[in-house]
Amino acid sequence: MNKHILIVGGGYVGLYTALRLQRRLRRELRDNEVRITIIDPQSYMTYQPFLPEAAAGNLSPRHMVAPLRRVLPQVSVLNGTVTEVDHEERAVTFQPAEGEPRRIAYDVIVMAAGSISRTLPIPGLTDIGIGFKTVGEAIALRNRVLHLLDVAESTDDPEVRRRALTFVVVGAGFAGVEALAELEDMAKHSTRYYRNIKPADIRWVLVEATNRVLPEVGPEMGAWTLEQLRERGIEVKLDTRLESCEDGHVVLSDGTKFEAETLVWTAGVKPSPVVGGGGLPLDERGRVKTTTKLTVAGVTDAFAAGDAAGVPDVTNPGQYCAPNAQHAVRQAKVLADNLVRHLRGEELVDYRHKYVGSVAGLGLHQGVANVYGVKLRGFPAWFMHRTYHLSRVPTLNRKVRVVVDWTLALFFKRETISLGEMEHPRDGFRAAVATTRR
Ligand SMILES: Cc1cc2nc3c(=O)[nH]c(=O)nc-3n(C[C@H](O)[C@H](O)[C@H](O)COP(=O)(O)OP(=O)(O)OC[C@H]3O[C@@H](n4cnc5c(N)ncnc54)[C@H](O)[C@@H]3O)c2cc1C
């Protein structure tokens, strides 16, 4: 047979598909009848639901990622991006991390390139906005919040202080609410080490264009979350849009204007740009047009799932599966099994999963959950959030490391150090060079 399976993207769908193929095609891989390649700019899969905990310092960033080469010993891992898919020719253009692009031929492709932040042409957004989808963004944000506390403590200019202590998050879905809640909790905790900053001095503003927060946990728990956030002193502005944020001067559609040093943008996602390259058919929302069997509609030898794919929800006719990890993990399993069936000439099965609800962490010992209709809030929801995600994070190695991080956090106070200098490691050396006389 000697088939080459190419997986574009090593996130949820990519990693879980490859793990299952590696297991189910063990003999074929050993006999060189099948080759599997996975392409991703990073050499690890990011467990995104842990990003808020990593930003808050409850988890080491290294423990929330799964190293692709280690967990996929039977799979070739290439680091770089796929810039173009030519499915008629069964080849992609691969841009490696260094050097010239090259064509890579395949027999079967799995499009698992996920999504990127969906932005709008808002003045100033590209200058001060930061997303919340990667480890780099989460850790940079953590460093930034802590650094700005240092700035506020050290300045004698009230304007600089006010601006440093004002944080804006746009978008009240999973990513926005969890990121804000965890960072606010961390910042509040950190104020005990500052002489001149009290929790009430820090301003957190959550801006949401619709009239609800955290739709993933349903209207009742969403309303409870809103109440909780407001009780914590967070300004939640519903039915409000960000109009501009040039030089940190934030203007909202309700007429509010203020200065802020930090603006986090989490207002939705759109498919990774490689999806729009024309190689595979798209649906009306720009995602890969996918069948209920997780094949790409209208072509052969192509599969897709996750945030990059428009997968019809057979449990909810006329609707698509939402872009979340719950679907991505389960789709990967069905996708891998269907791919094996495809190679063996067997009939494929439908992807069928009814959304069971969600859990969200809102800071240490605080959470909200609505799973299988069971609604929890506060500590029980937080505990469920942690237990659920611990069961889901890939590999035993990572699970143990996560438990160790959490256990240490029970006995020691949380780390509140900003290591922002890591983003500019050569500054000190450059300054030293500048002092050298010829
Ligand atoms: C902060 C945050 C919290 C979340 N919390 C939850 C939660 O609690 N529950 C839940 O169900 N969902 C949650 N989600 C959503 C969930 O993480 C995503 O739905 C899931 O990651 C989608 O999986 P995926 O494989 O489609 O994409 P991803 O996991 O994003 O993987 C896509 C991969 O493709 C790679 N890639 C992109 N373009 C290319 C290219 N051109 N070439 C090669 N590789 C490429 C990317 O580098 C990435 O590794 C959260 C998301 C975020 C950001």
Short mmCIF file of C-alpha atoms and ligand atoms in Angstrom, two decimals:
data_model
loop_
_atom_site.label_atom_id
_atom_site.label_comp_id
_atom_site.label_asym_id
_atom_site.label_seq_id
_atom_site.Cartn_x
_atom_site.Cartn_y
_atom_site.Cartn_z
CA MET A 1 0.00 0.00 0.00
CA ASN A 2 2.73 2.55 1.05
CA LYS A 3 0.50 5.52 1.79
CA HIS A 4 1.62 8.87 3.12
CA ILE A 5 -0.78 10.47 5.59
CA LEU A 6 -0.11 14.17 6.12
CA ILE A 7 -1.58 15.94 9.15
CA VAL A 8 -1.60 19.75 8.99
CA GLY A 9 -1.52 21.05 12.57
CA GLY A 10 -0.34 19.40 15.79
CA GLY A 11 -2.99 20.76 18.17
CA TYR A 12 -5.92 18.84 19.64
CA VAL A 13 -7.10 17.21 16.44
CA GLY A 14 -3.63 16.69 14.98
CA LEU A 15 -2.11 15.15 18.11
CA TYR A 16 -5.06 12.91 19.01
CA THR A 17 -5.49 11.76 15.40
CA ALA A 18 -1.80 10.91 15.14
CA LEU A 19 -1.80 9.11 18.51
CA ARG A 20 -4.68 6.91 17.44
CA LEU A 21 -3.29 6.26 13.96
CA GLN A 22 0.05 5.37 15.52
CA ARG A 23 -1.73 2.74 17.62
CA ARG A 24 -4.19 1.44 15.04
CA LEU A 25 -1.69 1.26 12.17
CA ARG A 26 1.16 -0.22 14.23
CA ARG A 27 1.76 -3.12 11.82
CA GLU A 28 1.48 -0.99 8.68
CA LEU A 29 3.92 1.56 10.13
CA ARG A 30 6.38 -1.16 11.09
CA ASP A 31 6.20 -2.72 7.60
CA ASN A 32 6.56 0.69 5.91
CA GLU A 33 3.17 0.35 4.32
CA VAL A 34 2.11 3.66 5.85
CA ARG A 35 4.01 6.85 6.74
CA ILE A 36 2.58 9.61 8.89
CA THR A 37 3.86 13.19 8.93
CA ILE A 38 2.59 15.97 11.14
CA ILE A 39 3.42 19.62 10.43
CA ASP A 40 3.16 22.41 12.99
CA PRO A 41 5.14 25.60 13.66
CA GLN A 42 5.64 24.39 17.26
CA SER A 43 7.13 21.11 18.41
CA TYR A 44 4.39 20.71 21.01
CA MET A 45 0.63 20.54 21.37
CA THR A 46 -0.81 23.25 23.60
CA TYR A 47 -3.55 22.24 26.02
CA GLN A 48 -5.40 25.56 25.59
CA PRO A 49 -7.88 25.22 28.48
CA PHE A 50 -4.88 25.47 30.84
CA LEU A 51 -3.69 28.80 29.40
CA PRO A 52 -5.55 30.86 32.04
CA GLU A 53 -4.00 28.77 34.86
CA ALA A 54 -0.55 29.18 33.31
CA ALA A 55 -1.13 32.95 33.06
CA ALA A 56 -2.10 33.00 36.74
CA GLY A 57 1.06 31.10 37.69
CA ASN A 58 -0.74 27.99 39.03
CA LEU A 59 0.85 25.83 36.33
CA SER A 60 4.26 25.81 34.73
CA PRO A 61 3.90 26.59 30.99
CA ARG A 62 6.07 23.55 30.18
CA HIS A 63 3.57 21.25 31.87
CA MET A 64 0.59 22.29 29.76
CA VAL A 65 2.15 21.29 26.45
CA ALA A 66 2.76 17.80 25.02
CA PRO A 67 6.03 17.35 23.10
CA LEU A 68 5.06 15.96 19.70
CA ARG A 69 8.28 14.05 19.00
CA ARG A 70 8.22 12.31 22.34
CA VAL A 71 4.59 11.19 22.27
CA LEU A 72 4.59 10.34 18.56
CA PRO A 73 7.72 8.22 18.02
CA GLN A 74 6.25 6.54 14.91
CA VAL A 75 5.39 9.87 13.26
CA SER A 76 7.66 12.34 11.43
CA VAL A 77 7.29 15.80 12.91
CA LEU A 78 8.19 18.79 10.73
CA ASN A 79 8.28 22.30 12.19
CA GLY A 80 7.06 25.08 9.96
CA THR A 81 3.80 25.99 8.27
CA VAL A 82 1.81 24.62 5.39
CA THR A 83 1.19 27.66 3.23
CA GLU A 84 -0.78 26.05 0.42
CA VAL A 85 -2.70 22.86 -0.26
CA ASP A 86 -2.91 21.56 -3.84
CA HIS A 87 -5.28 18.69 -3.34
CA GLU A 88 -5.61 17.92 -7.06
CA GLU A 89 -1.88 17.24 -7.13
CA ARG A 90 -1.96 15.73 -3.62
CA ALA A 91 0.82 18.05 -2.42
CA VAL A 92 1.29 20.89 0.05
CA THR A 93 3.78 23.73 0.14
CA PHE A 94 5.74 23.53 3.36
CA GLN A 95 7.60 26.54 4.72
CA PRO A 96 10.15 25.22 7.24
CA ALA A 97 11.22 27.28 10.22
CA GLU A 98 14.42 28.13 8.28
CA GLY A 99 15.16 27.98 4.55
CA GLU A 100 13.28 27.69 1.29
CA PRO A 101 9.72 26.37 0.96
CA ARG A 102 9.31 22.89 -0.51
CA ARG A 103 6.53 20.68 -1.85
CA ILE A 104 5.51 17.61 0.13
CA ALA A 105 3.42 14.94 -1.60
CA TYR A 106 0.77 12.96 0.26
CA ASP A 107 -1.90 10.36 -0.37
CA VAL A 108 -4.30 11.40 2.38
CA ILE A 109 -4.48 14.80 4.09
CA VAL A 110 -5.92 15.66 7.50
CA MET A 111 -6.66 19.37 7.86
CA ALA A 112 -6.31 20.15 11.58
CA ALA A 113 -4.91 23.69 11.47
CA GLY A 114 -7.35 25.07 14.07
CA SER A 115 -8.15 28.75 14.35
CA ILE A 116 -6.64 32.17 14.95
CA SER A 117 -8.08 35.24 16.69
CA ARG A 118 -10.87 36.87 14.71
CA THR A 119 -10.12 40.58 14.77
CA LEU A 120 -11.88 43.67 13.43
CA PRO A 121 -10.38 46.80 11.81
CA ILE A 122 -10.43 48.77 15.06
CA PRO A 123 -8.02 51.74 15.23
CA GLY A 124 -5.11 50.94 17.54
CA LEU A 125 -5.93 47.25 17.98
CA THR A 126 -2.82 45.94 16.26
CA ASP A 127 -0.65 48.31 18.32
CA ILE A 128 -1.79 47.49 21.84
CA GLY A 129 -3.99 44.35 21.53
CA ILE A 130 -2.80 40.90 22.53
CA GLY A 131 -4.56 37.58 21.90
CA PHE A 132 -4.95 34.66 24.28
CA LYS A 133 -4.44 31.48 22.29
CA THR A 134 -0.81 30.54 22.77
CA VAL A 135 1.57 29.83 25.64
CA GLY A 136 3.62 32.84 24.53
CA GLU A 137 0.62 35.16 24.81
CA ALA A 138 -0.48 33.77 28.19
CA ILE A 139 2.96 34.09 29.77
CA ALA A 140 3.61 37.51 28.21
CA LEU A 141 0.32 38.67 29.69
CA ARG A 142 1.21 37.33 33.12
CA ASN A 143 4.58 39.11 32.99
CA ARG A 144 2.89 42.26 31.79
CA VAL A 145 0.30 42.41 34.57
CA LEU A 146 2.98 41.88 37.23
CA HIS A 147 5.34 44.35 35.56
CA LEU A 148 2.61 46.99 35.47
CA LEU A 149 2.06 46.56 39.21
CA ASP A 150 5.79 47.31 39.59
CA VAL A 151 5.38 50.38 37.33
CA ALA A 152 2.39 51.64 39.31
CA GLU A 153 4.19 51.19 42.63
CA SER A 154 7.29 53.01 41.41
CA THR A 155 5.82 56.05 39.62
CA ASP A 156 4.76 59.33 41.20
CA ASP A 157 2.66 60.29 38.18
CA PRO A 158 -1.04 59.50 38.89
CA GLU A 159 -1.85 59.29 35.17
CA VAL A 160 0.88 56.69 34.53
CA ARG A 161 -0.30 54.76 37.57
CA ARG A 162 -3.96 54.79 36.54
CA ARG A 163 -3.12 53.71 32.99
CA ALA A 164 -0.81 50.91 34.20
CA LEU A 165 -3.48 49.58 36.54
CA THR A 166 -6.26 49.48 33.92
CA PHE A 167 -6.76 46.19 32.08
CA VAL A 168 -9.32 45.60 29.34
CA VAL A 169 -10.51 42.25 28.02
CA VAL A 170 -12.71 42.21 24.91
CA GLY A 171 -14.91 39.12 24.47
CA ALA A 172 -16.73 37.25 27.25
CA GLY A 173 -16.51 33.66 26.01
CA PHE A 174 -14.38 30.90 27.58
CA ALA A 175 -11.03 32.45 26.82
CA GLY A 176 -11.91 36.03 27.84
CA VAL A 177 -13.74 35.26 31.08
CA GLU A 178 -11.26 32.63 32.28
CA ALA A 179 -8.23 34.77 31.39
CA LEU A 180 -9.68 37.83 33.10
CA ALA A 181 -10.86 35.95 36.19
CA GLU A 182 -7.52 34.17 36.71
CA LEU A 183 -5.42 37.29 36.10
CA GLU A 184 -7.61 39.44 38.33
CA ASP A 185 -7.30 36.84 41.08
CA MET A 186 -3.52 36.73 40.66
CA ALA A 187 -3.20 40.54 40.61
CA LYS A 188 -5.39 40.86 43.71
CA HIS A 189 -3.24 38.30 45.52
CA SER A 190 -0.06 40.08 44.43
CA THR A 191 -1.10 43.44 45.90
CA ARG A 192 -0.19 42.15 49.39
CA TYR A 193 3.47 42.60 48.42
CA TYR A 194 3.02 46.23 47.32
CA ARG A 195 2.86 49.09 49.80
CA ASN A 196 0.85 51.48 47.64
CA ILE A 197 -1.49 49.29 45.63
CA LYS A 198 -4.75 47.98 47.01
CA PRO A 199 -6.98 45.52 45.10
CA ALA A 200 -9.54 48.31 44.55
CA ASP A 201 -6.89 50.40 42.72
CA ILE A 202 -6.77 47.91 39.86
CA ARG A 203 -9.44 48.40 37.22
CA TRP A 204 -10.61 45.42 35.15
CA VAL A 205 -13.04 46.04 32.29
CA LEU A 206 -14.73 43.23 30.36
CA VAL A 207 -16.30 44.39 27.08
CA GLU A 208 -18.83 42.13 25.37
CA ALA A 209 -20.84 42.91 22.23
CA THR A 210 -23.78 40.63 23.14
CA ASN A 211 -25.92 40.68 26.27
CA ARG A 212 -24.41 37.66 28.04
CA VAL A 213 -21.19 36.17 29.36
CA LEU A 214 -19.88 32.63 29.09
CA PRO A 215 -22.65 31.28 26.79
CA GLU A 216 -20.90 27.89 26.99
CA VAL A 217 -22.38 27.23 30.47
CA GLY A 218 -25.95 28.20 29.57
CA PRO A 219 -28.05 31.30 30.44
CA GLU A 220 -28.56 30.56 34.17
CA MET A 221 -24.91 29.89 34.98
CA GLY A 222 -23.86 32.69 32.62
CA ALA A 223 -26.02 35.10 34.65
CA TRP A 224 -24.48 33.78 37.88
CA THR A 225 -20.98 34.27 36.45
CA LEU A 226 -21.86 37.85 35.52
CA GLU A 227 -23.01 38.52 39.08
CA GLN A 228 -19.82 36.99 40.49
CA LEU A 229 -17.58 39.06 38.25
CA ARG A 230 -19.41 42.24 39.20
CA GLU A 231 -19.22 41.37 42.90
CA ARG A 232 -15.47 41.09 42.49
CA GLY A 233 -15.44 44.68 41.25
CA ILE A 234 -14.93 43.83 37.58
CA GLU A 235 -16.73 46.27 35.26
CA VAL A 236 -18.65 44.13 32.79
CA LYS A 237 -20.01 46.10 29.86
CA LEU A 238 -22.59 44.11 27.89
CA ASP A 239 -24.04 45.15 24.50
CA THR A 240 -20.89 47.26 24.14
CA ARG A 241 -18.20 47.27 21.45
CA LEU A 242 -14.64 48.51 21.41
CA GLU A 243 -14.55 51.44 18.96
CA SER A 244 -10.86 52.34 19.17
CA CYS A 245 -7.79 52.05 21.38
CA GLU A 246 -5.19 54.24 19.70
CA ASP A 247 -2.13 54.73 21.94
CA GLY A 248 -4.04 53.06 24.75
CA HIS A 249 -6.90 55.60 24.64
CA VAL A 250 -9.87 53.24 24.84
CA VAL A 251 -13.22 54.34 23.40
CA LEU A 252 -16.28 52.12 23.86
CA SER A 253 -19.58 52.24 21.98
CA ASP A 254 -21.45 53.31 25.17
CA GLY A 255 -19.40 56.53 25.17
CA THR A 256 -16.94 55.45 27.91
CA LYS A 257 -13.38 56.69 27.36
CA PHE A 258 -10.29 55.88 29.43
CA GLU A 259 -6.58 55.10 29.20
CA ALA A 260 -5.31 51.52 29.46
CA GLU A 261 -1.88 49.99 29.03
CA THR A 262 -3.22 46.48 28.33
CA LEU A 263 -5.97 45.21 26.05
CA VAL A 264 -6.64 41.49 25.59
CA TRP A 265 -8.66 40.53 22.52
CA THR A 266 -10.62 37.28 22.78
CA ALA A 267 -13.65 38.15 20.65
CA GLY A 268 -13.93 34.97 18.63
CA VAL A 269 -11.87 32.84 16.28
CA LYS A 270 -11.64 32.23 12.56
CA PRO A 271 -10.03 29.33 10.65
CA SER A 272 -6.26 29.28 10.22
CA PRO A 273 -5.30 31.16 7.01
CA VAL A 274 -4.03 27.97 5.28
CA VAL A 275 -7.64 26.80 5.10
CA GLY A 276 -8.60 29.72 2.85
CA GLY A 277 -5.85 28.98 0.33
CA GLY A 278 -8.27 27.46 -2.18
CA GLY A 279 -7.01 23.87 -2.07
CA LEU A 280 -10.02 22.47 -0.21
CA PRO A 281 -13.71 23.43 -0.50
CA LEU A 282 -15.00 25.89 2.12
CA ASP A 283 -18.35 26.46 3.77
CA GLU A 284 -20.09 29.84 4.07
CA ARG A 285 -18.06 30.69 7.21
CA GLY A 286 -14.71 30.03 5.56
CA ARG A 287 -14.09 26.68 7.27
CA VAL A 288 -13.25 23.46 5.46
CA LYS A 289 -16.55 22.06 4.22
CA THR A 290 -16.80 18.79 6.07
CA THR A 291 -19.22 15.86 6.01
CA THR A 292 -20.71 14.10 9.01
CA LYS A 293 -18.03 11.43 8.45
CA LEU A 294 -15.26 14.05 8.87
CA THR A 295 -14.19 13.78 5.25
CA VAL A 296 -13.84 16.97 3.21
CA ALA A 297 -17.04 17.41 1.17
CA GLY A 298 -16.76 16.79 -2.58
CA VAL A 299 -13.21 15.39 -2.68
CA THR A 300 -11.56 12.09 -1.80
CA ASP A 301 -8.55 11.34 0.42
CA ALA A 302 -9.12 14.40 2.61
CA PHE A 303 -10.33 14.65 6.22
CA ALA A 304 -10.89 17.66 8.49
CA ALA A 305 -12.00 18.37 12.06
CA GLY A 306 -11.72 20.85 14.92
CA ASP A 307 -11.87 24.64 14.78
CA ALA A 308 -10.80 24.71 11.11
CA ALA A 309 -13.70 22.54 9.95
CA GLY A 310 -17.43 23.13 9.58
CA VAL A 311 -18.67 19.78 10.91
CA PRO A 312 -22.46 19.27 10.73
CA ASP A 313 -23.89 18.42 14.15
CA VAL A 314 -26.00 15.30 13.58
CA THR A 315 -27.49 15.65 17.09
CA ASN A 316 -28.74 19.12 16.18
CA PRO A 317 -29.76 19.12 12.49
CA GLY A 318 -29.00 22.32 10.60
CA GLN A 319 -26.32 23.35 13.11
CA TYR A 320 -22.55 22.94 13.16
CA CYS A 321 -20.41 21.57 15.98
CA ALA A 322 -19.05 24.46 18.07
CA PRO A 323 -15.30 25.11 17.89
CA ASN A 324 -14.22 23.63 21.22
CA ALA A 325 -11.95 21.00 22.69
CA GLN A 326 -14.85 18.76 23.63
CA HIS A 327 -15.64 18.23 19.95
CA ALA A 328 -12.02 18.36 18.75
CA VAL A 329 -10.90 15.41 20.92
CA ARG A 330 -13.87 13.24 20.04
CA GLN A 331 -13.71 14.16 16.36
CA ALA A 332 -10.03 13.17 16.27
CA LYS A 333 -10.92 9.66 17.44
CA VAL A 334 -13.64 9.18 14.82
CA LEU A 335 -11.48 10.82 12.16
CA ALA A 336 -8.58 8.44 12.82
CA ASP A 337 -10.88 5.42 12.81
CA ASN A 338 -12.54 6.58 9.58
CA LEU A 339 -9.14 7.15 7.99
CA VAL A 340 -8.16 3.57 8.85
CA ARG A 341 -11.50 2.36 7.40
CA HIS A 342 -10.80 4.44 4.28
CA LEU A 343 -7.38 2.79 3.83
CA ARG A 344 -8.98 -0.65 4.27
CA GLY A 345 -11.88 0.09 1.89
CA GLU A 346 -14.47 -0.15 4.69
CA GLU A 347 -17.55 1.99 5.20
CA LEU A 348 -17.09 5.20 7.24
CA VAL A 349 -19.24 6.17 10.23
CA ASP A 350 -20.81 9.47 11.28
CA TYR A 351 -19.38 11.71 13.99
CA ARG A 352 -22.07 11.97 16.63
CA HIS A 353 -21.64 13.78 19.92
CA LYS A 354 -24.18 15.80 21.83
CA TYR A 355 -22.58 18.79 23.56
CA VAL A 356 -22.57 17.95 27.28
CA GLY A 357 -21.97 21.46 28.63
CA SER A 358 -18.86 23.05 30.06
CA VAL A 359 -16.73 23.84 33.07
CA ALA A 360 -14.80 27.07 33.59
CA GLY A 361 -12.30 28.21 36.21
CA LEU A 362 -12.78 31.72 37.60
CA GLY A 363 -9.66 31.95 39.78
CA LEU A 364 -8.33 29.88 42.66
CA HIS A 365 -11.18 27.84 44.26
CA GLN A 366 -13.78 29.57 42.09
CA GLY A 367 -15.57 28.16 39.08
CA VAL A 368 -18.80 27.52 37.23
CA ALA A 369 -20.04 24.34 35.55
CA ASN A 370 -23.01 23.03 33.64
CA VAL A 371 -22.35 19.45 32.60
CA TYR A 372 -25.09 16.96 31.68
CA GLY A 373 -27.54 19.48 33.17
CA VAL A 374 -25.75 19.41 36.56
CA LYS A 375 -25.10 23.02 37.55
CA LEU A 376 -22.31 23.76 39.98
CA ARG A 377 -20.77 26.99 41.21
CA GLY A 378 -17.89 28.10 43.40
CA PHE A 379 -15.54 25.48 44.87
CA PRO A 380 -17.31 22.30 43.59
CA ALA A 381 -17.29 23.70 40.04
CA TRP A 382 -13.63 24.69 40.34
CA PHE A 383 -12.78 21.20 41.61
CA MET A 384 -14.71 19.66 38.71
CA HIS A 385 -12.94 21.99 36.28
CA ARG A 386 -9.55 20.82 37.52
CA THR A 387 -10.48 17.12 37.67
CA TYR A 388 -11.99 17.20 34.19
CA HIS A 389 -9.02 18.92 32.58
CA LEU A 390 -6.55 16.73 34.44
CA SER A 391 -8.28 13.69 32.97
CA ARG A 392 -8.05 15.27 29.50
CA VAL A 393 -4.54 16.66 29.37
CA PRO A 394 -2.54 14.30 27.13
CA THR A 395 -0.02 11.77 28.54
CA LEU A 396 0.52 10.46 32.05
CA ASN A 397 3.77 12.40 32.27
CA ARG A 398 1.91 15.75 31.88
CA LYS A 399 -0.86 14.69 34.28
CA VAL A 400 1.70 13.97 37.01
CA ARG A 401 3.50 17.27 36.42
CA VAL A 402 0.22 19.19 36.58
CA VAL A 403 -0.72 17.48 39.87
CA VAL A 404 2.71 18.31 41.29
CA ASP A 405 2.28 21.99 40.31
CA TRP A 406 -1.13 22.12 41.95
CA THR A 407 0.09 20.31 45.08
CA LEU A 408 3.01 22.70 45.50
CA ALA A 409 0.57 25.59 45.17
CA LEU A 410 -1.36 24.18 48.16
CA PHE A 411 1.68 24.49 50.43
CA PHE A 412 3.45 27.57 49.11
CA LYS A 413 2.19 31.02 48.21
CA ARG A 414 1.86 31.60 44.50
CA GLU A 415 4.75 33.03 42.50
CA THR A 416 4.23 36.70 41.67
CA ILE A 417 7.45 37.47 39.83
CA SER A 418 7.44 39.15 36.44
CA LEU A 419 10.05 37.60 34.17
CA GLY A 420 9.30 40.05 31.37
CA GLU A 421 13.02 40.51 30.73
CA MET A 422 12.97 37.04 29.13
CA GLU A 423 11.21 38.67 26.18
CA HIS A 424 14.29 40.87 25.61
CA PRO A 425 17.21 38.65 26.62
CA ARG A 426 19.85 40.61 24.69
CA ASP A 427 19.10 44.06 26.13
CA GLY A 428 21.61 43.73 28.99
CA PHE A 429 24.34 42.42 26.71
CA ARG A 430 23.71 45.17 24.13
CA ALA A 431 23.94 47.79 26.87
CA ALA A 432 27.24 46.25 27.99
CA VAL A 433 28.58 46.32 24.40
CA ALA A 434 27.56 49.98 24.12
CA THR A 435 29.83 50.83 27.09
CA THR A 436 32.87 49.17 25.49
CA ARG A 437 35.46 51.64 24.17
CA ARG A 438 37.38 50.77 21.04
C1 LIG B 1 -7.82 30.19 26.46
C2 LIG B 1 -8.64 29.09 25.85
C3 LIG B 1 -9.39 28.27 26.71
C4 LIG B 1 -10.17 27.24 26.17
N1 LIG B 1 -10.89 26.47 27.03
C5 LIG B 1 -11.66 25.49 26.53
C6 LIG B 1 -12.39 24.65 27.42
O1 LIG B 1 -12.34 24.82 28.64
N2 LIG B 1 -13.16 23.68 26.86
C7 LIG B 1 -13.22 23.48 25.51
O2 LIG B 1 -13.94 22.56 25.07
N3 LIG B 1 -12.53 24.24 24.66
C8 LIG B 1 -11.73 25.24 25.13
N4 LIG B 1 -11.02 26.01 24.27
C9 LIG B 1 -11.11 25.77 22.81
C10 LIG B 1 -10.18 24.63 22.37
O3 LIG B 1 -8.89 24.80 22.90
C11 LIG B 1 -10.13 24.58 20.83
O4 LIG B 1 -11.45 24.42 20.36
C12 LIG B 1 -9.27 23.41 20.35
O5 LIG B 1 -7.93 23.68 20.65
C13 LIG B 1 -9.43 23.18 18.83
O6 LIG B 1 -8.57 22.15 18.43
P1 LIG B 1 -7.90 22.18 16.97
O7 LIG B 1 -7.04 20.96 16.86
O8 LIG B 1 -8.93 22.40 15.94
O9 LIG B 1 -6.99 23.48 16.98
P2 LIG B 1 -5.68 23.77 17.85
O10 LIG B 1 -5.65 22.97 19.09
O11 LIG B 1 -5.59 25.25 17.95
O12 LIG B 1 -4.51 23.23 16.91
C14 LIG B 1 -4.24 23.77 15.64
C15 LIG B 1 -2.76 23.58 15.35
O13 LIG B 1 -2.53 23.86 13.98
C16 LIG B 1 -1.31 24.57 13.86
N5 LIG B 1 -1.35 25.30 12.59
C17 LIG B 1 -2.09 26.39 12.30
N6 LIG B 1 -1.87 26.78 11.02
C18 LIG B 1 -0.96 25.90 10.51
C19 LIG B 1 -0.33 25.78 9.25
N7 LIG B 1 -0.57 26.63 8.27
N8 LIG B 1 0.55 24.76 9.08
C20 LIG B 1 0.81 23.90 10.08
N9 LIG B 1 0.24 23.97 11.30
C21 LIG B 1 -0.64 24.96 11.50
C22 LIG B 1 -1.28 25.45 15.10
O14 LIG B 1 0.04 25.82 15.41
C23 LIG B 1 -1.88 24.52 16.15
O15 LIG B 1 -0.90 23.80 16.84
C24 LIG B 1 -10.21 27.03 24.77
C25 LIG B 1 -9.45 27.85 23.92
C26 LIG B 1 -8.67 28.86 24.45
C27 LIG B 1 -7.86 29.73 23.53
#
